[in-house]
Each structure stands twice: as C-alpha cells, then as structure tokens.
Short mmCIF file of C-alpha atoms and ligand atoms in Angstrom, two decimals:
data_model
loop_
_atom_site.label_atom_id
_atom_site.label_comp_id
_atom_site.label_asym_id
_atom_site.label_seq_id
_atom_site.Cartn_x
_atom_site.Cartn_y
_atom_site.Cartn_z
CA MET A 10 0.00 0.00 0.00
CA THR A 11 1.75 3.19 -1.10
CA GLN A 12 -1.10 5.72 -0.91
CA PRO A 13 -0.23 8.22 1.79
CA LEU A 14 -2.42 8.44 4.88
CA ARG A 15 -3.62 12.03 4.79
CA ILE A 16 -4.11 13.77 8.11
CA GLY A 17 -6.25 16.74 9.06
CA LEU A 18 -4.93 18.19 12.32
CA ALA A 19 -7.51 20.00 14.43
CA GLY A 20 -5.67 21.92 17.16
CA LEU A 21 -2.19 23.43 17.08
CA GLY A 22 -1.48 23.81 20.79
CA THR A 23 0.98 21.81 22.87
CA VAL A 24 -0.04 18.42 21.49
CA GLY A 25 -0.80 19.52 17.92
CA VAL A 26 2.65 21.07 17.58
CA GLY A 27 4.16 17.88 18.99
CA VAL A 28 2.41 15.90 16.26
CA ILE A 29 3.74 18.23 13.58
CA ARG A 30 7.28 17.88 14.89
CA ILE A 31 7.12 14.08 14.76
CA VAL A 32 5.60 14.08 11.26
CA GLN A 33 8.20 16.57 9.99
CA ASP A 34 11.24 15.18 11.79
CA HIS A 35 10.55 11.49 11.24
CA ALA A 36 8.86 11.33 7.84
CA GLU A 37 11.04 8.49 6.57
CA MET A 38 10.84 6.45 9.78
CA LEU A 39 7.06 6.85 9.86
CA ARG A 40 6.78 5.77 6.23
CA ALA A 41 8.78 2.64 6.99
CA ARG A 42 6.86 1.84 10.19
CA ALA A 43 3.44 2.63 8.74
CA GLY A 44 4.00 0.96 5.38
CA ARG A 45 3.12 4.19 3.62
CA PRO A 46 3.79 7.91 3.88
CA ILE A 47 1.99 9.86 6.60
CA GLU A 48 1.24 13.39 5.47
CA ILE A 49 -0.52 16.31 7.04
CA THR A 50 -2.71 17.97 4.43
CA ALA A 51 -4.75 20.48 6.45
CA VAL A 52 -4.69 22.09 9.87
CA SER A 53 -7.07 24.14 11.99
CA ALA A 54 -6.78 26.35 15.07
CA ARG A 55 -8.32 29.59 16.23
CA SER A 56 -5.54 32.06 15.47
CA ARG A 57 -4.21 31.64 12.00
CA HIS A 58 -1.19 33.92 12.27
CA ARG A 59 0.25 32.89 15.62
CA ASP A 60 3.87 31.72 15.38
CA ARG A 61 3.83 28.19 16.72
CA GLY A 62 7.50 27.44 16.12
CA VAL A 63 6.79 24.94 13.35
CA ALA A 64 6.39 25.39 9.59
CA LEU A 65 2.73 25.36 8.55
CA ALA A 66 2.94 26.84 5.05
CA ALA A 67 2.68 23.46 3.32
CA TYR A 68 -0.68 22.69 4.90
CA ALA A 69 -4.11 23.97 3.90
CA TRP A 70 -5.72 26.10 6.61
CA GLU A 71 -9.28 25.75 7.86
CA ASP A 72 -10.74 28.24 10.31
CA ASP A 73 -13.47 25.76 11.08
CA PRO A 74 -12.32 22.31 12.28
CA VAL A 75 -15.65 20.81 11.21
CA ALA A 76 -14.89 21.86 7.62
CA LEU A 77 -11.49 20.19 8.01
CA ALA A 78 -13.28 16.97 8.99
CA ARG A 79 -15.21 17.07 5.71
CA ARG A 80 -12.28 17.60 3.35
CA ASP A 81 -11.80 15.11 0.56
CA ASP A 82 -8.04 15.16 1.04
CA VAL A 83 -8.25 14.03 4.68
CA ASP A 84 -8.41 10.33 5.62
CA LEU A 85 -7.84 10.73 9.34
CA VAL A 86 -8.55 13.60 11.72
CA ILE A 87 -6.36 14.15 14.75
CA GLU A 88 -8.49 15.98 17.30
CA VAL A 89 -6.33 17.86 19.79
CA MET A 90 -8.45 20.90 20.59
CA GLY A 91 -9.89 19.59 23.84
CA GLY A 92 -13.23 20.18 25.52
CA GLU A 93 -16.03 17.79 26.29
CA ASN A 94 -18.45 19.21 23.71
CA GLY A 95 -18.16 22.13 21.32
CA PRO A 96 -15.80 21.96 18.34
CA ALA A 97 -14.07 18.76 19.52
CA LYS A 98 -17.23 16.69 19.53
CA ALA A 99 -18.65 18.32 16.39
CA THR A 100 -15.39 17.69 14.52
CA THR A 101 -15.12 14.09 15.72
CA LYS A 102 -18.72 13.30 14.79
CA THR A 103 -18.41 14.92 11.38
CA ALA A 104 -15.22 13.03 10.62
CA LEU A 105 -16.71 9.67 11.63
CA GLU A 106 -19.93 10.33 9.72
CA ASN A 107 -17.84 11.16 6.66
CA GLY A 108 -15.93 7.89 6.85
CA LYS A 109 -12.73 9.35 8.29
CA HIS A 110 -10.73 7.83 11.11
CA VAL A 111 -10.24 9.87 14.28
CA VAL A 112 -7.35 9.85 16.72
CA THR A 113 -7.93 12.00 19.79
CA ALA A 114 -6.19 12.94 23.04
CA ASN A 115 -9.44 14.20 24.50
CA LYS A 116 -10.28 12.36 27.74
CA ALA A 117 -13.10 14.76 28.60
CA MET A 118 -14.93 14.02 25.35
CA MET A 119 -14.26 10.29 25.47
CA ALA A 120 -15.26 9.95 29.14
CA ARG A 121 -18.54 11.72 28.47
CA HIS A 122 -19.42 10.67 24.92
CA GLY A 123 -17.16 7.67 24.31
CA HIS A 124 -19.98 5.20 23.89
CA GLU A 125 -21.94 7.30 21.42
CA LEU A 126 -18.78 8.04 19.41
CA ALA A 127 -17.72 4.38 19.46
CA GLU A 128 -21.10 3.38 18.03
CA LEU A 129 -20.73 5.98 15.32
CA ALA A 130 -17.20 4.88 14.41
CA GLU A 131 -18.17 1.22 14.30
CA LYS A 132 -21.27 1.95 12.23
CA ASN A 133 -19.13 3.80 9.69
CA GLY A 134 -16.36 1.19 9.68
CA VAL A 135 -13.65 3.61 10.77
CA ALA A 136 -11.22 3.75 13.67
CA LEU A 137 -11.59 5.95 16.73
CA ARG A 138 -8.50 5.75 18.90
CA PHE A 139 -7.62 7.53 22.11
CA GLU A 140 -4.32 6.22 23.49
CA ALA A 141 -3.12 9.76 24.22
CA ALA A 142 -6.19 10.47 26.37
CA VAL A 143 -5.03 8.14 29.16
CA ALA A 144 -1.67 8.53 30.89
CA GLY A 145 -0.05 10.53 28.06
CA GLY A 146 2.88 8.65 26.62
CA ILE A 147 2.18 5.34 28.39
CA PRO A 148 0.60 2.86 25.94
CA VAL A 149 -1.98 1.60 28.42
CA VAL A 150 -4.99 1.55 26.10
CA LYS A 151 -3.10 -0.73 23.74
CA ALA A 152 -1.91 -2.85 26.66
CA LEU A 153 -5.46 -3.42 27.92
CA SER A 154 -7.27 -3.78 24.62
CA GLU A 155 -4.63 -5.73 22.67
CA GLY A 156 -1.68 -7.10 24.61
CA LEU A 157 -3.75 -8.28 27.57
CA ALA A 158 -6.91 -9.08 25.62
CA ALA A 159 -6.76 -12.74 26.64
CA ASN A 160 -6.97 -11.93 30.36
CA ALA A 161 -9.89 -11.48 32.65
CA ILE A 162 -8.78 -8.21 34.24
CA THR A 163 -9.25 -8.18 37.99
CA ARG A 164 -8.01 -4.73 38.92
CA VAL A 165 -6.43 -1.63 37.42
CA LEU A 166 -4.88 1.00 39.61
CA GLY A 167 -2.77 3.99 38.93
CA VAL A 168 -1.42 7.42 39.53
CA LEU A 169 -2.92 9.24 36.59
CA ASN A 170 -2.41 12.93 37.23
CA GLY A 171 1.10 14.35 37.17
CA THR A 172 0.09 17.68 38.72
CA CYS A 173 -1.31 16.00 41.83
CA ASN A 174 1.62 13.65 42.17
CA TYR A 175 4.01 16.57 41.82
CA ILE A 176 2.19 18.54 44.54
CA LEU A 177 2.06 15.60 46.95
CA THR A 178 5.71 14.65 46.47
CA GLU A 179 6.81 18.28 46.78
CA MET A 180 4.84 18.71 50.01
CA GLU A 181 6.69 15.74 51.48
CA ARG A 182 10.08 16.79 50.09
CA THR A 183 9.96 20.45 51.12
CA GLY A 184 7.64 20.38 54.12
CA ALA A 185 5.56 23.16 52.53
CA ALA A 186 1.78 23.31 52.78
CA TYR A 187 -0.58 22.50 49.90
CA GLY A 188 -1.30 26.16 48.95
CA LYS A 189 2.37 27.11 48.71
CA VAL A 190 3.30 24.05 46.62
CA LEU A 191 0.33 24.64 44.32
CA GLU A 192 1.50 28.24 43.74
CA ASP A 193 4.99 27.00 42.88
CA ALA A 194 3.54 24.37 40.55
CA GLN A 195 1.54 27.08 38.76
CA ARG A 196 4.65 29.22 38.37
CA LEU A 197 6.59 26.27 36.94
CA GLY A 198 3.79 25.41 34.50
CA TYR A 199 2.92 22.09 36.21
CA ALA A 200 -0.51 23.34 37.23
CA GLU A 201 -3.11 25.42 35.38
CA ALA A 202 -4.18 28.88 36.56
CA ASP A 203 -7.48 27.21 37.47
CA PRO A 204 -6.21 23.95 38.95
CA THR A 205 -9.63 22.52 39.91
CA PHE A 206 -9.78 20.00 37.11
CA ASP A 207 -6.46 18.46 38.19
CA VAL A 208 -6.41 18.84 41.98
CA GLY A 209 -10.10 18.00 42.27
CA GLY A 210 -9.35 14.56 40.80
CA PHE A 211 -11.60 15.09 37.74
CA ASP A 212 -8.89 14.79 35.08
CA ALA A 213 -7.62 11.54 36.58
CA ALA A 214 -11.18 10.27 37.05
CA GLN A 215 -11.93 10.73 33.34
CA LYS A 216 -8.91 8.56 32.55
CA LEU A 217 -10.03 6.00 35.10
CA ALA A 218 -13.50 5.88 33.52
CA LEU A 219 -11.87 5.00 30.18
CA LEU A 220 -9.63 2.37 31.77
CA THR A 221 -12.65 0.84 33.50
CA SER A 222 -14.49 0.44 30.22
CA LEU A 223 -11.45 -1.17 28.59
CA ALA A 224 -10.79 -3.45 31.56
CA PHE A 225 -14.31 -4.69 32.19
CA ASN A 226 -16.05 -4.24 28.81
CA THR A 227 -18.61 -1.89 30.25
CA ARG A 228 -19.90 1.35 28.80
CA VAL A 229 -17.93 4.37 29.92
CA ASP A 230 -19.58 5.64 33.06
CA TYR A 231 -17.89 8.75 34.38
CA ASP A 232 -20.91 9.78 36.44
CA ASN A 233 -20.75 6.86 38.85
CA LEU A 234 -17.14 7.24 39.87
CA THR A 235 -16.24 8.21 43.40
CA ILE A 236 -14.06 11.31 43.03
CA GLU A 237 -12.10 13.05 45.75
CA GLY A 238 -9.23 15.43 45.06
CA ILE A 239 -6.08 16.32 46.97
CA GLU A 240 -7.14 19.77 48.22
CA ARG A 241 -7.76 18.52 51.72
CA VAL A 242 -4.61 16.44 52.08
CA SER A 243 -2.69 18.14 54.87
CA LEU A 244 1.04 18.33 55.36
CA ALA A 245 0.48 16.75 58.78
CA ASP A 246 -1.02 13.64 57.18
CA ILE A 247 1.75 13.43 54.60
CA GLU A 248 4.36 13.62 57.37
CA HIS A 249 2.59 11.17 59.68
CA ALA A 250 2.06 8.76 56.80
CA ALA A 251 5.79 8.96 56.02
CA GLU A 252 6.67 8.20 59.66
CA LEU A 253 4.48 5.13 59.44
CA GLY A 254 6.13 3.96 56.18
CA TYR A 255 3.51 5.22 53.72
CA ARG A 256 3.04 7.89 51.07
CA ILE A 257 -0.20 9.58 50.10
CA LYS A 258 -1.02 9.31 46.40
CA LEU A 259 -4.06 10.34 44.40
CA LEU A 260 -4.85 6.80 43.38
CA GLY A 261 -7.37 5.57 40.85
CA VAL A 262 -8.62 2.05 41.47
CA THR A 263 -11.10 0.09 39.43
CA GLN A 264 -12.07 -3.48 40.24
CA VAL A 265 -14.99 -5.86 40.03
CA GLU A 266 -16.56 -7.40 43.11
CA ASN A 267 -19.61 -9.63 42.89
CA GLY A 268 -20.31 -8.40 39.37
CA ALA A 269 -20.33 -4.74 40.40
CA VAL A 270 -17.67 -2.29 39.30
CA GLU A 271 -16.00 -0.25 41.99
CA SER A 272 -14.13 2.77 40.60
CA ARG A 273 -12.61 5.30 42.92
CA MET A 274 -10.29 8.25 42.50
CA GLN A 275 -9.14 9.38 45.92
CA PRO A 276 -6.07 10.07 48.05
CA CYS A 277 -4.83 6.79 49.51
CA LEU A 278 -1.92 5.61 51.60
CA VAL A 279 0.39 3.20 49.81
CA PRO A 280 3.57 1.68 51.22
CA ALA A 281 6.45 4.12 50.63
CA GLU A 282 8.57 1.28 49.30
CA SER A 283 6.02 -0.01 46.80
CA LEU A 284 6.46 0.97 43.14
CA LEU A 285 3.40 3.21 43.34
CA GLY A 286 4.75 4.77 46.53
CA GLU A 287 8.07 5.51 44.91
CA ILE A 288 6.92 7.44 41.85
CA GLU A 289 7.85 11.06 42.09
CA GLY A 290 6.90 14.29 40.39
CA VAL A 291 4.80 14.31 37.23
CA THR A 292 5.33 10.63 36.39
CA ASN A 293 2.26 8.43 35.91
CA MET A 294 2.01 4.73 36.74
CA VAL A 295 -0.61 2.15 35.85
CA VAL A 296 -0.78 -1.31 37.38
CA ILE A 297 -2.90 -3.90 35.60
CA GLU A 298 -3.78 -7.26 37.13
CA GLY A 299 -5.04 -10.07 34.90
CA ASP A 300 -5.83 -13.68 35.63
CA SER A 301 -3.24 -15.18 33.29
CA VAL A 302 -0.56 -12.55 33.16
CA GLY A 303 -0.51 -11.61 36.84
CA ARG A 304 0.65 -8.06 37.27
CA ILE A 305 1.86 -5.57 34.65
CA ILE A 306 3.33 -2.22 35.61
CA LEU A 307 3.65 0.67 33.20
CA ALA A 308 5.23 3.98 34.12
CA GLY A 309 6.27 7.11 32.28
CA PRO A 310 5.38 10.65 31.37
CA GLY A 311 1.65 11.22 31.63
CA ALA A 312 1.57 14.48 29.69
CA GLY A 313 3.62 16.93 27.66
CA GLU A 314 4.16 17.67 24.01
CA GLY A 315 6.44 14.77 23.08
CA PRO A 316 4.84 11.96 25.13
CA THR A 317 1.30 12.83 24.10
CA ALA A 318 2.20 13.22 20.43
CA SER A 319 4.05 9.90 20.64
CA ALA A 320 0.85 8.16 21.76
CA ILE A 321 -1.15 9.85 19.01
CA MET A 322 1.27 8.81 16.31
CA GLY A 323 1.29 5.22 17.57
CA ASP A 324 -2.45 5.18 16.93
CA VAL A 325 -2.00 6.82 13.53
CA ILE A 326 0.50 4.15 12.48
CA ASP A 327 -1.94 1.38 13.42
CA VAL A 328 -4.63 3.00 11.31
CA ALA A 329 -2.18 3.39 8.43
CA TRP A 330 -1.81 -0.40 8.45
CA GLY A 331 -5.58 -0.74 8.29
CA LEU A 332 -6.03 -1.86 11.90
CA ILE A 333 -9.59 -0.96 12.83
CA LEU A 334 -10.41 -2.43 16.23
CA PRO A 335 -13.51 -1.91 18.37
CA VAL A 336 -13.01 1.39 20.19
CA PHE A 337 -13.22 -0.03 23.72
CA GLY A 338 -11.84 -3.45 22.89
CA HIS A 339 -15.36 -4.92 22.46
CA PRO A 340 -17.91 -3.91 19.84
CA ALA A 341 -19.83 -0.96 21.30
CA ALA A 342 -23.14 -2.82 21.10
CA ALA A 343 -21.68 -5.64 23.23
CA LEU A 344 -20.48 -3.38 26.04
CA ALA A 345 -22.51 -4.02 29.17
CA PRO A 346 -24.16 -1.11 30.95
CA SER A 347 -22.00 -0.32 33.93
CA ASN A 348 -23.12 -1.81 37.22
CA PRO A 349 -21.54 0.53 39.76
CA SER A 350 -20.88 -0.84 43.22
CA LYS A 351 -22.86 0.86 45.98
CA THR A 352 -20.12 0.46 48.55
CA SER A 353 -16.35 0.48 48.56
CA SER A 354 -14.53 -2.75 49.26
CA ARG A 355 -13.12 -3.44 52.70
CA ALA A 356 -9.80 -1.79 53.47
CA ALA A 357 -7.53 -0.73 56.28
CA TYR A 358 -7.59 2.97 57.13
CA TYR A 359 -5.27 5.61 58.49
CA LEU A 360 -7.08 7.73 61.06
CA ARG A 361 -5.99 10.95 62.69
CA PHE A 362 -7.73 12.48 65.67
CA LEU A 363 -7.01 15.64 67.61
CA LEU A 364 -8.06 14.90 71.18
CA THR A 365 -7.91 16.70 74.50
CA ASP A 366 -4.96 15.52 76.50
CA ALA A 367 -6.98 14.02 79.33
CA PRO A 368 -7.02 10.56 80.91
CA GLY A 369 -9.48 8.14 79.33
CA THR A 370 -9.93 10.01 76.04
CA LEU A 371 -7.97 7.56 73.97
CA ALA A 372 -9.78 4.63 75.55
CA LYS A 373 -13.12 6.19 74.58
CA VAL A 374 -12.02 6.45 70.95
CA ALA A 375 -10.75 2.85 70.94
CA THR A 376 -14.02 1.69 72.47
CA ALA A 377 -16.09 3.52 69.85
CA LEU A 378 -14.07 1.88 67.10
CA GLY A 379 -14.29 -1.53 68.78
CA GLU A 380 -18.04 -1.25 69.18
CA ALA A 381 -18.30 -0.63 65.43
CA GLY A 382 -16.34 -3.83 64.82
CA ILE A 383 -13.16 -1.98 63.82
CA SER A 384 -9.97 -3.42 65.20
CA ILE A 385 -6.83 -1.40 65.65
CA ASN A 386 -3.59 -2.49 64.04
CA ARG A 387 -1.28 0.30 65.24
CA MET A 388 -1.81 3.34 67.37
CA ARG A 389 0.54 6.24 68.03
CA GLN A 390 0.25 9.41 70.04
CA VAL A 391 2.20 12.19 68.41
CA GLN A 392 4.48 14.59 70.24
CA HIS A 393 2.55 17.76 71.02
CA SER A 394 2.87 21.00 72.91
CA GLU A 395 -0.53 22.60 73.24
CA GLY A 396 -3.88 22.65 71.48
CA GLY A 397 -4.68 18.96 71.77
CA ALA A 398 -3.00 15.61 71.35
CA PRO A 399 -2.82 14.20 67.82
CA VAL A 400 -3.46 10.46 67.73
CA LEU A 401 -2.81 8.22 64.73
CA ILE A 402 -4.51 4.89 64.28
CA LEU A 403 -4.07 2.31 61.55
CA THR A 404 -7.03 -0.03 61.48
CA HIS A 405 -7.32 -3.57 60.23
CA GLU A 406 -9.61 -4.12 57.24
CA THR A 407 -13.06 -2.73 57.80
CA ASP A 408 -16.20 -1.62 55.99
CA ARG A 409 -16.28 2.04 55.14
CA SER A 410 -19.86 2.34 56.40
CA ALA A 411 -18.89 0.96 59.83
CA LEU A 412 -15.97 3.36 59.94
CA ASP A 413 -18.11 6.36 58.97
CA GLY A 414 -20.54 5.51 61.74
CA ALA A 415 -17.76 5.28 64.33
CA LEU A 416 -16.11 8.49 63.15
CA ALA A 417 -19.38 10.40 63.33
CA ARG A 418 -19.80 9.16 66.89
CA ILE A 419 -16.23 10.11 67.85
CA ALA A 420 -16.59 13.54 66.22
CA GLY A 421 -19.44 14.16 68.66
CA PHE A 422 -17.22 13.58 71.72
CA GLU A 423 -16.36 16.74 73.60
CA ALA A 424 -12.78 15.50 73.73
CA CYS A 425 -12.52 15.39 69.95
CA LEU A 426 -11.22 18.80 68.87
CA GLU A 427 -11.30 18.43 65.06
CA THR A 428 -13.19 16.43 62.49
CA PRO A 429 -11.34 13.10 62.37
CA VAL A 430 -9.34 12.35 59.21
CA ALA A 431 -9.70 8.95 57.51
CA ILE A 432 -7.60 7.91 54.51
CA ARG A 433 -7.87 4.53 52.88
CA ILE A 434 -4.77 2.33 52.83
CA GLU A 435 -4.75 0.65 49.45
CA ASP A 436 -3.43 -2.85 49.17
CA VAL A 437 -0.94 -2.46 46.32
N1 LIG B 529 -0.99 19.01 26.95
C1 LIG B 529 -0.84 17.74 27.37
O1 LIG B 529 0.17 17.37 27.95
C2 LIG B 529 -1.93 16.74 27.13
C3 LIG B 529 -1.74 15.41 27.55
C4 LIG B 529 -2.73 14.45 27.29
C5 LIG B 529 -3.89 14.84 26.64
N2 LIG B 529 -4.05 16.15 26.27
C6 LIG B 529 -5.29 16.51 25.60
O2 LIG B 529 -4.97 16.98 24.29
C7 LIG B 529 -5.91 17.98 23.91
C8 LIG B 529 -5.15 19.24 23.51
O3 LIG B 529 -4.37 19.67 24.59
P1 LIG B 529 -3.28 20.85 24.43
O4 LIG B 529 -2.53 20.89 25.70
O5 LIG B 529 -2.53 20.71 23.17
O6 LIG B 529 -4.26 22.12 24.35
P2 LIG B 529 -3.89 23.60 23.91
O7 LIG B 529 -2.42 23.82 24.00
O8 LIG B 529 -4.79 24.49 24.65
O9 LIG B 529 -4.29 23.63 22.36
C9 LIG B 529 -5.60 23.60 21.92
C10 LIG B 529 -5.61 23.93 20.44
O10 LIG B 529 -6.93 23.81 19.94
C11 LIG B 529 -7.23 24.98 19.18
N3 LIG B 529 -8.66 25.24 19.24
C12 LIG B 529 -9.42 25.44 20.34
N4 LIG B 529 -10.69 25.70 19.97
C13 LIG B 529 -10.71 25.66 18.63
C14 LIG B 529 -11.71 25.87 17.66
N5 LIG B 529 -12.96 26.20 18.02
N6 LIG B 529 -11.38 25.77 16.37
C15 LIG B 529 -10.13 25.46 15.99
N7 LIG B 529 -9.14 25.24 16.87
C16 LIG B 529 -9.43 25.36 18.16
C17 LIG B 529 -6.41 26.09 19.78
O11 LIG B 529 -6.22 27.12 18.83
P3 LIG B 529 -5.31 28.42 19.15
O12 LIG B 529 -3.92 27.90 19.38
O13 LIG B 529 -5.39 29.23 17.93
O14 LIG B 529 -5.90 29.05 20.35
C18 LIG B 529 -5.13 25.35 20.12
O15 LIG B 529 -4.27 25.32 19.03
C19 LIG B 529 -6.86 18.12 25.09
O16 LIG B 529 -7.97 17.30 24.90
C20 LIG B 529 -6.05 17.63 26.25
O17 LIG B 529 -6.84 17.12 27.32
C21 LIG B 529 -3.11 17.09 26.49
#
C-alpha cells in the first residue's frame, strides 16, 4: 500500500505542535513503520497567524475544524483541541460520519461521549482511537485492549495525574503546605491557573472511567465514579504517613466485586517502598492485574508535548496499516451497561484524631471503634505541645460504612477537637 495516509490536524497547541514535529522530523521512519507515507494535508486552530514554532505553510488552513473533517483530502482527523463538547465533539462526529478515522487525546470528550462516538465509528467502519487520552505517553490503552486481551482483568490501579503527584511529592520533600506548593507548581507550569480540574481529581477520574471500560467491557460511566481530590490532604497527614512507612497518592482504582464495578479516584496511603509509593513528580504509573498474566506495571510521562504526540502517532500508524479495532476493545453494542458498586470494598484505614490531652480520652475512641467492629492495628500518640494531642490509628480491614458511623460518633465527643481524618490504605 503506497497511498499516503492524509491527516487533518484540528488543534495546534501543545499536542498539535508535537504531532507536527514528529511528522516533519521522522517522515522516513514513519513511512517505513506505517507501510506508507503519513502526510498532514490540512490544519485548523483559532488564530491563523500565531507563530507556533513549526512550519505550517505546506498545509491547507481551515478556520473551522468541522470543515477540516469534511475535506476530501483528509483520511484521518487528529483531534487535539480539547473540551467535552463544542468543536471537539462536532469535529469528531463529522469526521466519523464522513468515513474518516479519528485519533484523539481528549479524555473529557471520550469519558462523556465515548460510547456514542464508538457506536458511530463502528457503524461507519472507521477507527476511533484515544491512546493519548489516558496517561499521556504510556501505551496503556493498547496494553489493555490488545496485549492483555486474553486476560480477565481483575483490577487496574494507577497514579494518573502528574500535577497531583508533583504537589504531593513536593509537600513531602519540602515540608511546605498545599497552597504554597500549588502556587509553585503554577509558576513552573505544572498546574493550570485554574487547577480545579487536576487537583479536584476530575482529570484523573476521566482517565479512570476510560480504563474501566477497557478493563471490564462496560460502557464508559464517568458519572458513577467516586471522586475526591487532593485539596484537603494536609502536610500533617503526609508527614505522619511517612513516619508510618507510607506515602499519600491520588490513586485511581477500578475493580470488580460480585459483578459490580467499583471505581474510585481518591487520596490513599500506599507503602512508601512499593512501586506506586516511589513514583515522584509528574510521572504516571498504571498497574494492571489479569488472571493469566498476573501483574503488569507501566510507568512514564503522563503528559507533555512529546509523550502525548508519541501516543497519538502510535495510533496513527496502526490506522495506516488498516487496523480498525472496536473502540473499547469490544464492539460498542456488546459493552454491558455499567453496574456501579454501591459500597467500597473493605480496606484498612489511616485515622488521625485531635483529642484533648486528658485521661481516658484515647480509651473512649478505641471503644467507639471496637463497638463498630473496627480493630486497631497500630496506634501512636504524636508529640505535642498545646492545642490537643494528635493520635494516629491504623485499622485492620473494615467496611467504610462501619468506619463512617464510628467516626461520626467520635466527632461528637467533647474530647474530639477536630473532624477526624480517615484515609484509605490501598493494598498495592
Ligand atoms: N498538553 C498535554 O500534555 C496533554 C496530555 C494528554 C492529553 N491532552 C489533551 O490533548 C488535547 C489538547 O491539549 P493541548 O494541551 O494541546 O491544548 P492547547 O495547547 O490548549 O491547544 C488547543 C488547540 O486547539 C485549538 N482550538 C481550540 N478551539 C478551537 C476551535 N474552536 N477551532 C479550531 N481550533 C481550536 C487552539 O487554537 P489556538 O492555538 O489558535 O488558540 C489550540 O491550538 C486536550 O484534549 C487535552 O486534554 C493534552
């Protein structure tokens, strides 16, 4: 096959420019690896005359990305504009309806509309691929949908947001509070001016929703995920966790129990010496457990121009060879509706209480936990000067509902000076 694969590139920001650099710098390598030339024929962005540091003169310009998706000289649209709806969705739909393949990095769109778009792609016999939407440069979509396709997946867990991991590791490294580290991260370009999407856990949760669908052959179901961000993780908890041999990570976990899917994105304690505990800075890590393979661990850059463009071009090369697989590993019509679990699985917890320094207080807390069926694994009273005595407790495995009941009771004690903190300890 010597016909070139002709690309329409919608979006010329960080990722779009990264795609152009790969196509321009590695034309010969791509031709060899794809079995035919890969050429960009048309591009689209909002500002036509902005200098983007790459040569664009050879490409046709479209102000409207939807028009780009209709062009006769485009076989495949790369959608790297972003946004759940708006031009990204309109462009993707138009391309698929017009028989063009789509490669996208857009987790927001895929988490919200992935099922509808997968149906459309499959109906039109074209590919819709989204490797770059999950964990940037790490080829985890391919791993789940192709390399591990012969496994019943039991669990997927991962650190999926570099901004959050950077903030948490910097808090531990420097001893600075959340707000100060966030400000530094914004100055260094690791966090957006409005960081809510990252620090609130939403970006990582969108990726987890996509991984869940791939792992368990269910329709993407972003709405039923448990999502908790890192905004309330205190330096005190990071330091106490470290003393106890743990690190706090924003961890995504998806697993099936009794036919129900439990997907959670929340700060968790993991052993400091585990692989997940050891990842630092903006690195992402995904752990996949399958019945035949056991455990697979993938780590690498979860964002950035080069890594994200690398994932996009991997998808493009597959399409160039004519590989058109079901979007979520199973034909869209065969994906089961998600069956979200109503409760979270049993786990051990890290608890922190601030109690009055009076005889009998600790015993009262231990009794309240015991009466809820929660047994204590380790307990430590932290050095203090005034303003209450911090107490740390690591529980044995317990139900979250039993724990919530006990904590509500303890919070009502006069001797309890602050709302108790509870952080899940994930078995990794
Ligand atoms: N950056 C990363 O590291 C990364 C990693 C993984 C996934 N992603 C995903 O990749 C996508 C792109 O991210 P990015 O960082 O490259 O974003 P970006 O730097 O903000 O670039 C967005 C591009 O889309 C263009 N655009 C926006 N609205 C448009 C419209 N209505 N018509 C035509 N063009 C339009 C913008 O044009 P102008 O330049 O003219 O404004 C810009 O070139 C997002 O879905 C993001 O979630 C990014």
